Coordinates of C-alpha atoms in Angstrom, one line a residue:
X1 CA -114.3 -25.2 27.0
X2 CA -115.7 -21.6 27.6
X3 CA -114.6 -20.8 23.8
X4 CA -118.1 -20.7 22.0
X5 CA -115.9 -21.2 18.9
X6 CA -114.2 -24.1 20.0
X7 CA -117.4 -25.8 21.5
X8 CA -119.0 -25.4 18.0
X9 CA -116.1 -27.1 16.4
X10 CA -115.8 -30.1 19.1
X11 CA -119.8 -30.9 18.4
X12 CA -119.4 -30.5 14.9
X13 CA -116.2 -33.4 15.1
X14 CA -119.2 -35.3 17.3
X15 CA -121.2 -34.9 14.7
X16 CA -119.0 -36.6 12.3
X17 CA -117.9 -38.9 14.4
X18 CA -121.6 -39.8 15.5
X19 CA -122.7 -40.2 11.8
X20 CA -119.6 -42.9 11.1
X21 CA -120.6 -44.9 13.9
X22 CA -124.2 -45.0 12.9
X23 CA -123.5 -46.3 9.9
X24 CA -120.8 -49.2 10.1
X25 CA -121.3 -49.8 14.2
X26 CA -118.2 -48.1 15.4
X27 CA -115.8 -45.2 14.8
X28 CA -116.4 -42.3 16.8
X29 CA -113.9 -42.4 18.8
X30 CA -111.4 -43.1 16.0
X31 CA -112.7 -40.2 14.0
X32 CA -113.4 -37.9 17.2
X33 CA -110.5 -38.4 19.5
X34 CA -107.4 -36.7 17.4
X35 CA -109.3 -34.0 16.5
X36 CA -110.7 -33.7 20.1
X37 CA -107.2 -33.8 21.8
X38 CA -106.5 -30.9 19.2
X39 CA -109.4 -28.6 20.7
X40 CA -108.7 -29.8 24.3
X41 CA -106.5 -32.5 25.7
X42 CA -109.8 -32.8 28.4
X43 CA -111.9 -34.2 26.1
X44 CA -109.9 -37.3 26.0
X45 CA -110.8 -39.8 27.4
X46 CA -113.3 -39.9 29.4
X47 CA -115.7 -37.5 28.1
X48 CA -115.6 -39.5 24.7
X49 CA -116.3 -42.3 26.6
X50 CA -119.4 -40.7 27.6
X51 CA -120.1 -39.7 24.0
X52 CA -119.2 -43.2 22.4
X53 CA -121.5 -44.8 25.3
X54 CA -124.3 -42.5 24.3
X55 CA -124.3 -43.5 20.3
X56 CA -123.9 -46.7 21.2
X57 CA -126.8 -47.2 23.3
X58 CA -129.0 -45.2 20.9
X59 CA -128.0 -47.5 18.1
X60 CA -128.1 -50.5 19.8
X61 CA -131.6 -49.5 20.8
X62 CA -132.4 -48.6 17.5
X63 CA -131.0 -51.9 15.8
X64 CA -132.4 -53.9 18.8
X65 CA -134.2 -56.6 16.5
X66 CA -131.1 -57.5 14.9
X67 CA -128.5 -57.2 18.2
X68 CA -127.7 -60.9 19.4
X69 CA -126.3 -60.0 22.8
X70 CA -126.4 -63.2 24.5
X71 CA -123.9 -64.3 21.3
X72 CA -121.7 -61.4 22.1
X73 CA -121.8 -61.9 25.8
X74 CA -118.7 -64.4 24.9
X75 CA -116.7 -61.4 23.5
X76 CA -118.0 -59.5 26.5
X77 CA -116.3 -62.2 28.8
X78 CA -113.5 -62.1 27.0
X79 CA -112.8 -58.4 27.2
X80 CA -112.2 -58.5 30.9
X81 CA -109.1 -60.7 31.1
X82 CA -108.1 -58.9 27.8
X83 CA -108.0 -55.6 30.0
X84 CA -106.0 -57.2 32.4
X85 CA -103.2 -58.5 29.8
X86 CA -103.3 -55.2 28.5
X87 CA -102.8 -53.5 32.0
X88 CA -99.9 -56.2 32.7
X89 CA -98.7 -55.4 29.2
X90 CA -98.0 -51.9 29.9
X91 CA -97.0 -52.7 33.0
X92 CA -93.8 -54.5 31.7
X93 CA -93.3 -53.2 28.4
X94 CA -92.8 -50.1 26.7
X95 CA -96.1 -49.1 25.7
X96 CA -94.7 -47.1 22.7
X97 CA -93.5 -50.3 21.2
X98 CA -97.0 -52.2 22.1
X99 CA -98.6 -49.3 20.3
X100 CA -96.7 -50.3 16.9
X101 CA -97.3 -53.9 17.5
X102 CA -100.9 -53.1 18.0
X103 CA -100.7 -50.9 14.8
X104 CA -99.1 -54.0 12.6
X105 CA -101.8 -56.3 13.7
X106 CA -104.6 -54.2 12.7
X107 CA -103.3 -53.5 9.2
X108 CA -102.8 -57.2 8.7
X109 CA -106.2 -58.1 10.0
X110 CA -107.4 -55.4 7.9
X111 CA -105.3 -57.1 4.8
X112 CA -107.0 -60.4 5.5
X113 CA -110.2 -58.8 5.1
X114 CA -109.5 -58.1 1.5
X115 CA -109.4 -61.7 0.4
X116 CA -112.5 -63.8 -0.1
X117 CA -112.3 -65.9 3.2
X118 CA -114.6 -65.2 5.6
X119 CA -113.9 -65.5 9.5
X120 CA -116.7 -67.7 11.2
X121 CA -118.9 -66.2 13.6
X122 CA -118.7 -68.7 16.3
X123 CA -118.0 -68.5 20.0
X124 CA -114.3 -69.3 19.8
X125 CA -113.6 -66.4 17.7
X126 CA -116.0 -63.9 19.2
X127 CA -114.0 -65.0 22.9
X128 CA -110.7 -64.0 20.7
X129 CA -112.0 -61.1 19.6
X130 CA -113.4 -60.0 22.7
X131 CA -110.0 -60.9 24.3
X132 CA -107.8 -58.8 21.9
X133 CA -110.3 -55.7 21.8
X134 CA -109.6 -55.7 25.6
X135 CA -106.0 -55.6 25.3
X136 CA -106.3 -53.2 22.3
X137 CA -108.3 -51.0 24.1
X138 CA -106.3 -51.1 27.1
X139 CA -102.9 -50.5 25.4
X140 CA -103.9 -48.1 22.9
X141 CA -107.7 -47.0 22.9
X142 CA -108.7 -48.5 19.7
X143 CA -111.0 -51.7 21.2
X144 CA -113.3 -51.5 17.9
X145 CA -111.4 -53.5 15.1
X146 CA -110.9 -56.7 16.4
X147 CA -114.9 -57.0 16.6
X148 CA -115.7 -54.9 13.7
X149 CA -113.8 -57.2 11.6
X150 CA -115.3 -60.2 12.6
X151 CA -118.7 -59.0 12.2
X152 CA -117.9 -57.7 8.6
X153 CA -120.0 -60.2 6.6
X154 CA -123.0 -60.0 8.7
X155 CA -126.1 -58.3 7.3
X156 CA -126.0 -54.5 8.1
X157 CA -128.7 -54.4 10.5
X158 CA -126.8 -57.0 12.3
X159 CA -123.5 -55.1 12.1
X160 CA -124.7 -52.5 13.7
X161 CA -126.8 -53.8 16.3
X162 CA -123.9 -56.6 17.6
X163 CA -121.8 -53.7 17.4
X164 CA -123.9 -51.2 19.4
X165 CA -124.6 -53.9 22.0
X166 CA -120.9 -54.7 22.5
X167 CA -119.6 -51.1 23.1
X168 CA -122.8 -50.3 25.2
X169 CA -121.6 -52.6 27.6
X170 CA -117.9 -52.8 27.2
X171 CA -118.0 -48.9 27.6
X172 CA -119.5 -49.7 31.2
X173 CA -116.8 -51.9 31.9
X174 CA -114.3 -49.4 31.0
X175 CA -116.2 -46.6 33.1
X176 CA -116.4 -48.8 36.1
X177 CA -112.7 -49.3 36.0
X178 CA -112.0 -45.6 35.7
X179 CA -114.3 -44.5 38.5
X180 CA -112.6 -47.1 40.8
X181 CA -109.1 -45.5 39.4
X182 CA -110.5 -42.3 40.2
X183 CA -110.2 -40.9 37.1
X184 CA -113.7 -40.4 36.3
X185 CA -114.6 -36.6 37.4
X186 CA -117.5 -34.5 37.4
X187 CA -116.3 -31.9 35.0
X188 CA -115.5 -35.2 32.7
X189 CA -119.2 -35.9 32.8
X190 CA -120.2 -32.3 32.2
X191 CA -118.0 -31.9 29.3
X192 CA -119.6 -35.4 27.9
X193 CA -122.9 -34.0 28.3
X194 CA -122.0 -30.7 26.7
X195 CA -121.4 -32.4 23.7
X196 CA -124.2 -34.3 23.8
X197 CA -126.3 -32.6 21.4
X198 CA -123.6 -33.8 18.6
X199 CA -124.4 -37.0 19.1
X200 CA -128.4 -36.7 18.4
X201 CA -127.8 -34.6 15.5
X202 CA -124.9 -37.0 14.2
X203 CA -127.5 -40.1 14.4
X204 CA -130.4 -38.3 12.7
X205 CA -128.3 -37.3 10.0
X206 CA -127.1 -41.0 9.5
X207 CA -130.8 -42.0 9.5
X208 CA -131.0 -40.1 6.0
X209 CA -128.3 -42.8 4.7
X210 CA -128.6 -46.1 6.5
X211 CA -131.1 -47.4 4.0
X212 CA -128.9 -46.9 1.5
X213 CA -125.6 -48.1 3.5
X214 CA -125.5 -51.8 2.7
X215 CA -123.1 -54.4 4.0
X216 CA -120.5 -53.7 1.2
X217 CA -120.4 -50.2 2.4
X218 CA -119.8 -51.0 5.7
X219 CA -117.3 -53.4 4.7
X220 CA -115.1 -51.1 2.9
X221 CA -115.9 -48.1 5.8
X222 CA -114.8 -50.7 8.3
X223 CA -111.4 -51.3 6.2
X224 CA -110.8 -47.6 6.0
X225 CA -111.8 -46.8 9.6
X226 CA -109.7 -49.8 11.2
X227 CA -106.9 -48.7 8.7
X228 CA -107.0 -45.0 9.8
X229 CA -106.8 -45.9 13.6
X230 CA -103.7 -48.0 13.0
X231 CA -101.9 -45.5 11.2
X232 CA -102.8 -42.3 13.6
X233 CA -101.6 -44.9 16.2
X234 CA -98.2 -45.6 14.3
X235 CA -98.1 -41.7 14.0
X236 CA -98.6 -41.3 17.8
X237 CA -96.2 -43.6 18.6
X238 CA -93.2 -42.5 16.5
X239 CA -94.0 -38.8 16.8
X240 CA -94.3 -39.1 20.8

């Protein structure tokens, strides 16, 4: 991506995605993926994965006192068989049909968050959310909604910390799979590093708002981001 204008535009997109992820714990991929793909298809998914890992790691460190990696371990362990199930689904079923089903499932999940009924934060539900995250991420590259909706009723710092810890580790798992499959190339690494300034700028901008961005704001924004991700997935499945 040698064009300075396109490079600046891509960094701007990353800044916006990093702000969203720093405020609610996820969302860089949802915000940035379609725009980066339009700028340069080579930026998705591997360079975007590098950026997502970077912002997750930064936010995990920043919210480390609120992160419970031991509890999130149940979700991380379950994400592995989830990824394998997702891979099997891709082999035996039509991807577009699967994407539509996942988009509908995400929208139904968002609908449940509009009620006052809370989803209990326990080992069983963490494992279920991790399993679904693995399936959704493998089939449609949107692994965030199941985990984000489970954590929606926690305190703001815990939401950011736990989501950041989860995505830091789960992204490494995904990267290992891509490396083993020969899909992670040096030029992907160079592209990701080139856009890294957007991650840091977005994070520092978000710090100006984090203290005023409480649990209610996170819940509402999570509902919006999850809905947008599902709608974009539906659009992609129908148009392509």
